[in-house]
Structure formats: structure tokens, C-alpha cells
Amino acid sequence: MDLLDRVFSSLRTQGEVWGRITLTGRYGLAFPKQHAVFIAVMEGHCWINQDDGQEDKRSDGPLTGLSEGDFLFFPAPSRFHLRSDVDIAFTTPLTALQLTQWEETRSLDYCDNTGACVSLVAGCFTLLSAEAPLLFRELPPILHVPAQEADALSRQVRAMMREEIASGEPGAMSTVDRLAEILMIRTLRRAVRENARFAAPGWLRAMNDPRIHKALQIMHADLSVVRSVTQLAQEVGMSRSAFAERFRTQLGTTPLEHLTTWRMAHAADLLRADGKMKIGSVASRTGYLSERAFREAFSKAYGCSPDKYRKS
């Protein structure tokens, strides 16, 4: 399995389509903080930006123009703002009535019968995997795919979303939910391809180094296999010292530190997924021959024992 397939399959995201947003006239709306927000533009044009999330002193980020066919994804938790034009200086938070309407009808309308109409599909992804933050933390804060830069398949997926929404048939929003996840994966893959060379130290940049990429593929193929740094170096055709130095340069961490971080995240997923799996089994499936050593490593990583983590 390719490394990206391994990482993406570990995300186990669960999409949640909030619904369709229809806006006309002049507006500036502030939306509550969410994680992994996605927006697909069905019609029209508007402007969007994030803020730093500080309630007492908001610091707005740069505006991004959105047009029909665009897809945008915010990997990190943030509030966001929609504006009809760049001259809108302030935004107004959604009212309790608007939030209730959105929750009940999956539709939010803000219309004053003037100006062009913009229609969006918005939602977020619930990240069911403890491994997901390890991927998302290295991504740019905004992943924007303009319609003219999207590949043919992504354009087809967006067209299917439009058709499902227009149909109003039973299960339409669940279908849109799945289609949005496909767009998210394709957007993430595009981000990896375009940002790997310029990223800060981390697995994203390491993808651009053939030998370190190969080492990561070996490490992530089966987290239960115990390998030494010397063995990894030999498998990628390098000396131990050269491999260790190159790995740290590309990822900002040692091979064993990287492996331990991902093993602990995988262990957390196993504990949540199967309430009856014995701790010893979790230990062996994450490369620990000793249950005691695993418990110590897990407590250091999560601040509690595996048993307490499972109960919580």
C-alpha cells in the first residue's frame, strides 16, 4: 500500500453536510468555529476568510475569492466569514434563529432581493481517527481548488453534488456527504503534491525525498513490525548515521520518535474501536513486545493509562 493510501485510509472521516447556503445582496456573516470545514460553490461569487479564533480580539486572515465550481477546505479548527464583497469591513455572527433553521432544514437563506446570488454547500468532517491530526497539522491553513484548476474527475464529483441537491430525493444529502469526502481526499492529495517541496520539516516534505519516502512506506506498512534504525537504513541503501541525519532533517524528528508517535495514535484508535481488545493485543499490534513498555509509552503520550483512555 502506498504511504498516502495508508495515511488517508487511517483518517476515517465522517462527513457532516450542514446544508445549502443561499446569499444575495450585501452581507458579512460570521460562522461558528468548526473543524475540517469544506465549502463547494454551486453558483455565484463571494469572499471568505478565517480568523485566529480568539473571542476577545479577532484577527482576520486574508480574503479568498470563491467562484462557481471552486472547492475549499480548512484543515484546522477555525471560524470563518463570508462576505459579498471586499468592502465589507465587519461580519455579524449567525443568530440563534439562523442556526436553528440551518440545523432543522439544512438550508440557510440570507436574501434582500438585490445583487447576484451565491449558492454554497458547506459542512465539516468529524475526524474519527487519532492519526488524522498527525496529517492535518502539516497542511496549509487553507486548501483552495479553483474550478479552472480542478481535474476532470473533481469537476464531475461537484456536478454530481449539484444534481443530488437539485433532485431533492431521499438520501440526497447523504450522497452529497460521501461526494464531499471524495473531494476532500482529492484536495489533500493535491496539497501534498504541490506543497511537499516547500513544506516545513515533516512527513509532507519527506514525501519529496525518495529514500526517506521509502523508509516511511516501510515503517507505516505494518506498525507491529519491530525494526531498528540500522535495519531501516539498510533497506533504503544508506549508512545508519547518514539515514538518521537525513530523516531528522526531512521530518524534524528521529525515526523512532516518528514511529512512536504514529504507533500511539494507532493504539488510541484500537482502544476506541474495540472495547474488548486486551491491552496486550493492542501492544503487540503496535510493535511492543512488552505490555508494560506499551503502557508506559501510552501514558507518556496521552497523559493517562490505556484503560482510562478507553473509558473516557
XYZ file of C-alpha atoms in Angstrom:
312
model
C 0.000 0.000 0.000
C 1.290 3.457 -0.905
C 2.078 5.731 2.045
C -0.633 8.220 1.136
C -3.190 5.423 0.868
C -2.141 4.231 4.310
C -2.404 7.723 5.784
C -5.687 8.623 4.088
C -7.315 5.322 4.995
C -6.407 5.983 8.626
C -8.390 9.242 8.640
C -11.753 7.514 8.778
C -13.525 10.830 8.426
C -17.250 11.139 8.833
C -18.653 13.958 6.792
C -21.467 16.116 8.063
C -23.161 18.297 5.486
C -24.648 21.298 7.242
C -26.598 22.187 4.169
C -27.027 24.701 1.395
C -26.299 28.389 1.910
C -28.015 30.863 -0.402
C -26.978 34.523 -0.193
C -27.943 37.644 -2.135
C -27.364 41.354 -1.706
C -24.660 42.721 0.590
C -23.727 40.596 3.565
C -20.995 39.803 6.040
C -21.685 36.674 8.058
C -19.523 35.032 10.733
C -19.821 31.279 11.187
C -19.019 29.393 14.413
C -15.760 27.538 14.920
C -15.661 24.078 13.362
C -13.035 21.525 12.445
C -12.204 20.468 8.888
C -14.668 22.775 7.148
C -15.400 22.278 3.463
C -17.247 24.556 1.062
C -18.263 23.772 -2.514
C -19.520 26.668 -4.651
C -22.540 25.710 -6.717
C -23.276 29.167 -8.122
C -22.098 32.779 -7.911
C -19.139 34.502 -6.288
C -18.240 35.587 -2.735
C -15.292 36.143 -0.420
C -14.187 34.047 2.557
C -11.559 34.244 5.285
C -10.662 32.742 8.644
C -9.781 34.335 11.952
C -7.467 33.286 14.729
C -10.299 32.036 16.920
C -9.647 34.413 19.826
C -13.004 35.590 21.097
C -11.689 38.741 22.774
C -9.602 40.087 19.895
C -10.320 38.807 16.409
C -7.581 38.894 13.805
C -8.951 38.251 10.329
C -6.883 36.419 7.771
C -6.589 37.352 4.088
C -9.673 37.145 1.894
C -10.017 34.390 -0.691
C -12.350 34.830 -3.628
C -14.712 31.922 -4.328
C -16.417 31.341 -7.674
C -18.726 28.730 -9.162
C -17.055 25.328 -9.228
C -14.478 26.118 -6.507
C -13.821 23.793 -3.591
C -12.248 24.977 -0.335
C -11.093 23.047 2.718
C -9.944 24.369 6.123
C -7.983 21.509 7.812
C -7.578 23.226 11.195
C -10.365 24.383 13.519
C -11.370 27.962 12.826
C -14.207 30.406 12.493
C -14.827 31.689 9.021
C -16.552 34.661 7.431
C -18.468 35.064 4.177
C -18.630 38.470 2.518
C -20.412 39.670 -0.586
C -17.509 41.966 -1.471
C -14.142 43.100 -0.161
C -15.548 46.400 1.115
C -17.495 44.674 3.902
C -15.416 45.578 6.955
C -17.375 43.729 9.660
C -19.254 40.469 9.840
C -22.236 39.543 12.006
C -22.410 36.170 13.802
C -25.281 33.919 12.815
C -28.243 34.359 15.122
C -29.681 31.558 17.224
C -32.702 31.527 14.900
C -30.496 31.135 11.828
C -28.513 28.321 13.437
C -31.731 26.545 14.423
C -33.125 26.934 10.920
C -29.936 25.534 9.447
C -29.939 22.561 11.799
C -33.588 21.731 11.156
C -33.851 22.399 7.418
C -30.234 22.129 6.244
C -30.789 25.394 4.464
C -29.667 28.912 5.287
C -31.043 31.829 3.277
C -29.921 35.439 3.509
C -31.666 37.399 0.803
C -32.505 41.076 0.361
C -33.595 40.690 -3.279
C -30.706 42.746 -4.609
C -27.479 41.723 -6.307
C -26.315 38.391 -7.608
C -26.995 35.091 -5.861
C -24.350 32.781 -4.446
C -25.153 29.169 -3.574
C -22.811 27.064 -1.455
C -22.767 23.593 0.045
C -20.989 23.689 3.401
C -20.169 21.177 6.078
C -17.376 19.688 8.135
C -15.651 16.388 8.761
C -15.656 14.674 12.110
C -12.193 13.154 12.412
C -12.742 9.714 13.876
C -9.072 8.759 13.920
C -6.361 9.848 16.334
C -3.982 9.646 13.373
C -5.782 12.400 11.448
C -4.234 15.360 13.352
C -0.774 13.983 12.559
C -1.580 14.524 8.895
C -3.573 17.746 9.131
C -1.100 19.655 11.301
C 1.354 19.919 8.389
C -1.123 21.126 5.789
C -1.554 24.775 4.768
C -4.380 26.538 6.682
C -6.448 26.939 3.501
C -6.692 24.435 0.649
C -8.428 26.170 -2.240
C -9.019 24.469 -5.588
C -10.368 26.954 -8.154
C -12.708 25.472 -10.735
C -10.281 26.105 -13.595
C -7.523 24.176 -11.783
C -9.629 21.150 -10.839
C -9.162 17.893 -12.712
C -11.954 16.335 -14.724
C -12.977 13.849 -12.037
C -13.270 16.540 -9.355
C -15.461 18.592 -11.684
C -17.665 15.549 -12.238
C -17.991 14.998 -8.490
C -19.086 18.605 -7.992
C -21.594 18.233 -10.825
C -22.999 15.160 -9.077
C -23.331 17.165 -5.859
C -25.316 19.815 -7.718
C -27.609 17.185 -9.267
C -28.231 15.467 -5.925
C -29.129 18.748 -4.221
C -31.457 19.741 -7.049
C -33.161 16.341 -7.072
C -34.452 16.553 -3.507
C -34.759 12.766 -3.483
C -34.486 10.696 -0.299
C -30.854 10.162 0.611
C -29.657 13.129 -1.451
C -27.794 14.822 1.397
C -26.178 11.529 2.441
C -24.940 11.158 -1.116
C -23.597 14.725 -1.065
C -21.895 13.813 2.202
C -19.968 10.974 0.515
C -19.130 13.069 -2.534
C -17.704 15.796 -0.305
C -15.370 13.238 1.274
C -14.102 12.250 -2.175
C -13.373 15.904 -2.917
C -11.575 16.278 0.399
C -9.276 13.318 -0.298
C -8.500 14.612 -3.790
C -7.824 18.079 -2.377
C -5.471 16.648 0.254
C -3.618 14.676 -2.396
C -3.243 17.820 -4.490
C -1.920 19.703 -1.456
C 0.664 17.004 -0.774
C 1.811 17.046 -4.386
C 2.097 20.846 -4.591
C 3.412 21.667 -1.107
C 5.794 18.809 -0.326
C 8.841 20.574 -1.732
C 8.273 23.786 0.220
C 6.854 22.425 3.467
C 8.487 22.748 6.858
C 10.166 19.622 8.241
C 7.604 16.842 8.473
C 6.257 13.863 6.579
C 4.839 16.180 3.907
C 8.323 17.362 2.922
C 9.766 13.873 3.347
C 7.484 12.693 0.546
C 9.809 14.550 -1.859
C 12.868 12.580 -0.714
C 12.873 9.137 -2.428
C 14.868 7.320 0.250
C 13.076 8.808 3.242
C 9.747 8.300 1.458
C 10.652 4.627 1.016
C 11.583 4.380 4.702
C 8.212 5.844 5.670
C 6.426 3.354 3.439
C 8.275 0.514 5.162
C 7.547 1.888 8.626
C 3.857 2.548 8.002
C 3.143 -0.665 6.093
C 2.817 -2.555 9.379
C 3.218 -0.719 12.679
C 3.501 -4.024 14.552
C 6.834 -4.923 12.931
C 9.848 -4.064 15.080
C 12.732 -2.599 13.072
C 15.888 -0.911 14.220
C 17.252 2.283 12.694
C 20.105 0.194 11.282
C 17.646 -2.137 9.536
C 15.704 0.785 8.058
C 18.933 2.357 6.824
C 19.975 -0.877 5.142
C 16.600 -1.250 3.418
C 16.942 2.182 1.791
C 20.613 1.750 0.954
C 22.158 4.176 3.438
C 24.503 4.048 6.408
C 22.867 4.311 9.803
C 24.320 7.733 10.609
C 23.519 9.218 7.188
C 19.975 7.870 7.305
C 19.312 9.146 10.838
C 20.613 12.617 9.973
C 18.651 12.800 6.720
C 15.470 11.579 8.407
C 15.741 14.247 11.101
C 16.408 16.937 8.502
C 13.331 16.000 6.485
C 10.901 15.257 9.331
C 12.301 17.243 12.256
C 12.320 14.130 14.430
C 14.178 10.846 14.751
C 12.913 7.637 13.094
C 11.989 6.106 16.446
C 10.221 9.273 17.658
C 8.188 9.400 14.443
C 7.298 5.732 14.690
C 6.329 6.014 18.354
C 4.016 8.978 17.654
C 2.120 7.094 14.947
C 2.051 3.865 16.966
C 0.471 5.651 19.907
C -2.159 7.245 17.654
C -2.916 3.844 16.140
C -3.157 2.352 19.627
C -5.633 5.065 20.613
C -7.771 4.145 17.614
C -7.669 0.458 18.517
C -8.709 1.206 22.090
C -11.674 3.272 20.926
C -12.729 0.850 18.190
C -12.749 -2.332 20.245
C -13.704 -2.122 23.885
C -12.910 -5.812 24.430
C -9.444 -5.971 22.899
C -6.902 -6.802 25.569
C -4.181 -4.268 26.256
C -1.572 -6.896 25.451
C -3.083 -7.344 21.995
C -3.034 -3.582 21.403
C 0.613 -3.572 22.472
C 1.603 -6.343 20.058
C -0.302 -4.718 17.168
C 1.664 -1.516 17.674
C 5.115 -3.085 17.870
C 5.549 -3.589 21.609
C 6.758 -6.957 22.892
C 6.123 -5.894 26.478
C 2.706 -4.747 27.714
C 4.430 -2.801 30.472
C 6.585 -0.891 27.968
C 3.490 -0.121 25.910
C 1.579 1.162 28.926
C 4.467 3.455 29.852
C 4.748 4.807 26.302
C 0.996 5.355 26.013
C 0.754 7.140 29.367
C 3.615 9.417 28.338
C 1.911 10.237 25.036
C -1.676 10.739 26.280
C -1.250 11.561 29.935
C -3.306 8.603 31.136
C -3.256 4.821 31.067
C -4.725 2.878 28.113
C -7.584 1.731 30.380
C -8.543 5.279 31.384
C -8.287 6.451 27.792
C -10.676 3.731 26.681
C -13.186 4.571 29.404
C -13.105 8.278 28.586
